[in-house]
Amino acid sequence: MTEPRSPAPRQTTIRQALADMLRHGEHSARDLSRLVGIAEKEVAGHLAHLGKSLPAHGERLLVTSAECLACGYAFPSRTRLTRPSRCPQCHGTHLAEPRFRLSTTRRPAD
Ligand SMILES: [Zn+2]
């Protein structure tokens, strides 16, 4: 018997590739877009999907929030997956991008 193929194999492949990158270290959306070969604006949607689907597999998406490199303003760590363009405090545009990685949530057996 053959398993039916996923209706969207490419989407799944992209998410698997993203998850693999994030298991190996922290990456910004820009890094990920280059590594996986999709537009940076598409990365946020895939990350949001991963953030929802990963907990079922004992993993979660960790977000390091963006920071202003000029004045040190730290962007609120509400789950913002897209890159802010400007610092609300000093209006500088030299910002450290938010970075993402995966962490296992599996706890050792009791
Ligand atoms: Zn600033």
PDB file of C-alpha atoms and ligand atoms in Angstrom:
ATOM      1  CA  MET A   1       0.000   0.000   0.000  1.00  0.00           C
ATOM      2  CA  THR A   2       1.263   3.473  -0.789  1.00  0.00           C
ATOM      3  CA  GLU A   3       0.802   6.465   1.449  1.00  0.00           C
ATOM      4  CA  PRO A   4      -0.955   9.428  -0.156  1.00  0.00           C
ATOM      5  CA  ARG A   5       1.459  12.241  -0.847  1.00  0.00           C
ATOM      6  CA  SER A   6       1.230  15.473   1.102  1.00  0.00           C
ATOM      7  CA  PRO A   7      -0.704  18.084  -0.880  1.00  0.00           C
ATOM      8  CA  ALA A   8       2.043  20.649  -0.281  1.00  0.00           C
ATOM      9  CA  PRO A   9       5.383  18.851  -0.171  1.00  0.00           C
ATOM     10  CA  ARG A  10       7.345  22.041  -0.820  1.00  0.00           C
ATOM     11  CA  GLN A  11       5.878  23.864   2.185  1.00  0.00           C
ATOM     12  CA  THR A  12       6.682  20.901   4.383  1.00  0.00           C
ATOM     13  CA  THR A  13      10.202  20.682   3.015  1.00  0.00           C
ATOM     14  CA  ILE A  14      10.784  24.366   3.688  1.00  0.00           C
ATOM     15  CA  ARG A  15       9.613  24.032   7.277  1.00  0.00           C
ATOM     16  CA  GLN A  16      11.762  20.966   7.805  1.00  0.00           C
ATOM     17  CA  ALA A  17      14.756  22.840   6.419  1.00  0.00           C
ATOM     18  CA  LEU A  18      14.036  25.828   8.674  1.00  0.00           C
ATOM     19  CA  ALA A  19      13.658  23.592  11.706  1.00  0.00           C
ATOM     20  CA  ASP A  20      16.969  21.889  10.899  1.00  0.00           C
ATOM     21  CA  MET A  21      18.775  25.238  10.704  1.00  0.00           C
ATOM     22  CA  LEU A  22      17.250  26.373  13.978  1.00  0.00           C
ATOM     23  CA  ARG A  23      18.231  23.169  15.745  1.00  0.00           C
ATOM     24  CA  HIS A  24      21.856  23.917  14.941  1.00  0.00           C
ATOM     25  CA  GLY A  25      21.945  27.508  16.110  1.00  0.00           C
ATOM     26  CA  GLU A  26      20.406  30.951  16.200  1.00  0.00           C
ATOM     27  CA  HIS A  27      19.461  32.577  12.928  1.00  0.00           C
ATOM     28  CA  SER A  28      17.740  35.771  11.883  1.00  0.00           C
ATOM     29  CA  ALA A  29      14.907  35.766   9.356  1.00  0.00           C
ATOM     30  CA  ARG A  30      17.343  37.189   6.825  1.00  0.00           C
ATOM     31  CA  ASP A  31      19.816  34.343   7.402  1.00  0.00           C
ATOM     32  CA  LEU A  32      17.016  31.811   7.090  1.00  0.00           C
ATOM     33  CA  SER A  33      15.673  33.292   3.870  1.00  0.00           C
ATOM     34  CA  ARG A  34      19.118  32.985   2.323  1.00  0.00           C
ATOM     35  CA  LEU A  35      19.778  29.504   3.663  1.00  0.00           C
ATOM     36  CA  VAL A  36      16.444  28.027   2.615  1.00  0.00           C
ATOM     37  CA  GLY A  37      15.950  30.100  -0.520  1.00  0.00           C
ATOM     38  CA  ILE A  38      12.671  31.865   0.242  1.00  0.00           C
ATOM     39  CA  ALA A  39      11.772  35.528   0.657  1.00  0.00           C
ATOM     40  CA  GLU A  40      12.463  37.011   4.081  1.00  0.00           C
ATOM     41  CA  LYS A  41       8.810  38.003   4.428  1.00  0.00           C
ATOM     42  CA  GLU A  42       7.797  34.352   3.946  1.00  0.00           C
ATOM     43  CA  VAL A  43      10.006  33.237   6.812  1.00  0.00           C
ATOM     44  CA  ALA A  44       7.754  34.743   9.502  1.00  0.00           C
ATOM     45  CA  GLY A  45       4.754  32.729   8.322  1.00  0.00           C
ATOM     46  CA  HIS A  46       6.709  29.485   8.364  1.00  0.00           C
ATOM     47  CA  LEU A  47       8.134  30.296  11.800  1.00  0.00           C
ATOM     48  CA  ALA A  48       4.654  31.027  13.135  1.00  0.00           C
ATOM     49  CA  HIS A  49       3.532  27.640  11.840  1.00  0.00           C
ATOM     50  CA  LEU A  50       6.540  25.924  13.399  1.00  0.00           C
ATOM     51  CA  GLY A  51       5.881  27.706  16.689  1.00  0.00           C
ATOM     52  CA  LYS A  52       2.455  26.091  16.768  1.00  0.00           C
ATOM     53  CA  SER A  53       3.341  22.635  15.481  1.00  0.00           C
ATOM     54  CA  LEU A  54       6.635  22.039  17.273  1.00  0.00           C
ATOM     55  CA  PRO A  55       5.341  21.652  20.841  1.00  0.00           C
ATOM     56  CA  ALA A  56       3.622  18.448  19.714  1.00  0.00           C
ATOM     57  CA  HIS A  57       7.096  17.123  18.908  1.00  0.00           C
ATOM     58  CA  GLY A  58       8.666  18.226  22.184  1.00  0.00           C
ATOM     59  CA  GLU A  59      10.288  21.341  20.770  1.00  0.00           C
ATOM     60  CA  ARG A  60       9.580  25.030  20.870  1.00  0.00           C
ATOM     61  CA  LEU A  61      10.606  28.140  19.010  1.00  0.00           C
ATOM     62  CA  LEU A  62      12.661  30.604  21.027  1.00  0.00           C
ATOM     63  CA  VAL A  63      12.811  34.234  19.934  1.00  0.00           C
ATOM     64  CA  THR A  64      15.616  36.589  20.938  1.00  0.00           C
ATOM     65  CA  SER A  65      14.028  39.999  20.591  1.00  0.00           C
ATOM     66  CA  ALA A  66      15.424  42.762  18.439  1.00  0.00           C
ATOM     67  CA  GLU A  67      17.607  45.426  19.992  1.00  0.00           C
ATOM     68  CA  CYS A  68      18.714  48.908  18.970  1.00  0.00           C
ATOM     69  CA  LEU A  69      22.478  48.979  18.502  1.00  0.00           C
ATOM     70  CA  ALA A  70      22.570  52.763  18.919  1.00  0.00           C
ATOM     71  CA  CYS A  71      20.762  53.295  22.221  1.00  0.00           C
ATOM     72  CA  GLY A  72      20.290  49.756  23.486  1.00  0.00           C
ATOM     73  CA  TYR A  73      16.500  49.841  23.363  1.00  0.00           C
ATOM     74  CA  ALA A  74      15.198  46.286  23.622  1.00  0.00           C
ATOM     75  CA  PHE A  75      12.065  45.622  21.638  1.00  0.00           C
ATOM     76  CA  PRO A  76       9.296  44.032  23.686  1.00  0.00           C
ATOM     77  CA  SER A  77       9.564  40.274  23.509  1.00  0.00           C
ATOM     78  CA  ARG A  78       5.983  39.776  22.432  1.00  0.00           C
ATOM     79  CA  THR A  79       6.205  37.177  19.745  1.00  0.00           C
ATOM     80  CA  ARG A  80       7.132  39.398  16.905  1.00  0.00           C
ATOM     81  CA  LEU A  81       8.532  37.395  14.048  1.00  0.00           C
ATOM     82  CA  THR A  82       9.154  40.173  11.607  1.00  0.00           C
ATOM     83  CA  ARG A  83      12.026  42.598  11.770  1.00  0.00           C
ATOM     84  CA  PRO A  84      11.339  46.098  13.123  1.00  0.00           C
ATOM     85  CA  SER A  85      12.731  48.766  10.822  1.00  0.00           C
ATOM     86  CA  ARG A  86      13.326  51.609  13.253  1.00  0.00           C
ATOM     87  CA  CYS A  87      13.953  52.228  16.942  1.00  0.00           C
ATOM     88  CA  PRO A  88      10.969  53.923  18.602  1.00  0.00           C
ATOM     89  CA  GLN A  89      13.285  55.591  21.109  1.00  0.00           C
ATOM     90  CA  CYS A  90      16.103  57.139  19.068  1.00  0.00           C
ATOM     91  CA  HIS A  91      14.667  56.449  15.569  1.00  0.00           C
ATOM     92  CA  GLY A  92      17.897  54.760  14.629  1.00  0.00           C
ATOM     93  CA  THR A  93      17.815  52.032  12.013  1.00  0.00           C
ATOM     94  CA  HIS A  94      20.887  50.119  13.138  1.00  0.00           C
ATOM     95  CA  LEU A  95      19.054  47.274  14.802  1.00  0.00           C
ATOM     96  CA  ALA A  96      20.064  43.811  15.843  1.00  0.00           C
ATOM     97  CA  GLU A  97      17.563  41.524  14.163  1.00  0.00           C
ATOM     98  CA  PRO A  98      15.383  39.181  16.166  1.00  0.00           C
ATOM     99  CA  ARG A  99      16.934  35.724  16.191  1.00  0.00           C
ATOM    100  CA  PHE A 100      15.320  32.331  16.373  1.00  0.00           C
ATOM    101  CA  ARG A 101      16.262  28.877  17.501  1.00  0.00           C
ATOM    102  CA  LEU A 102      14.647  25.670  18.575  1.00  0.00           C
ATOM    103  CA  SER A 103      14.824  24.235  22.018  1.00  0.00           C
ATOM    104  CA  THR A 104      13.654  20.902  23.245  1.00  0.00           C
ATOM    105  CA  THR A 105      10.918  21.026  25.838  1.00  0.00           C
ATOM    106  CA  ARG A 106      11.135  17.352  26.624  1.00  0.00           C
ATOM    107  CA  ARG A 107      11.703  16.896  30.302  1.00  0.00           C
ATOM    108  CA  PRO A 108      13.752  14.036  31.697  1.00  0.00           C
ATOM    109  CA  ALA A 109      11.613  11.157  32.871  1.00  0.00           C
ATOM    110  CA  ASP A 110      10.381  11.567  36.411  1.00  0.00           C
TER     111      ASP A 110
HETATM  112 ZN    ZN B   1      17.558  53.347  19.621  1.00  0.00          ZN
END
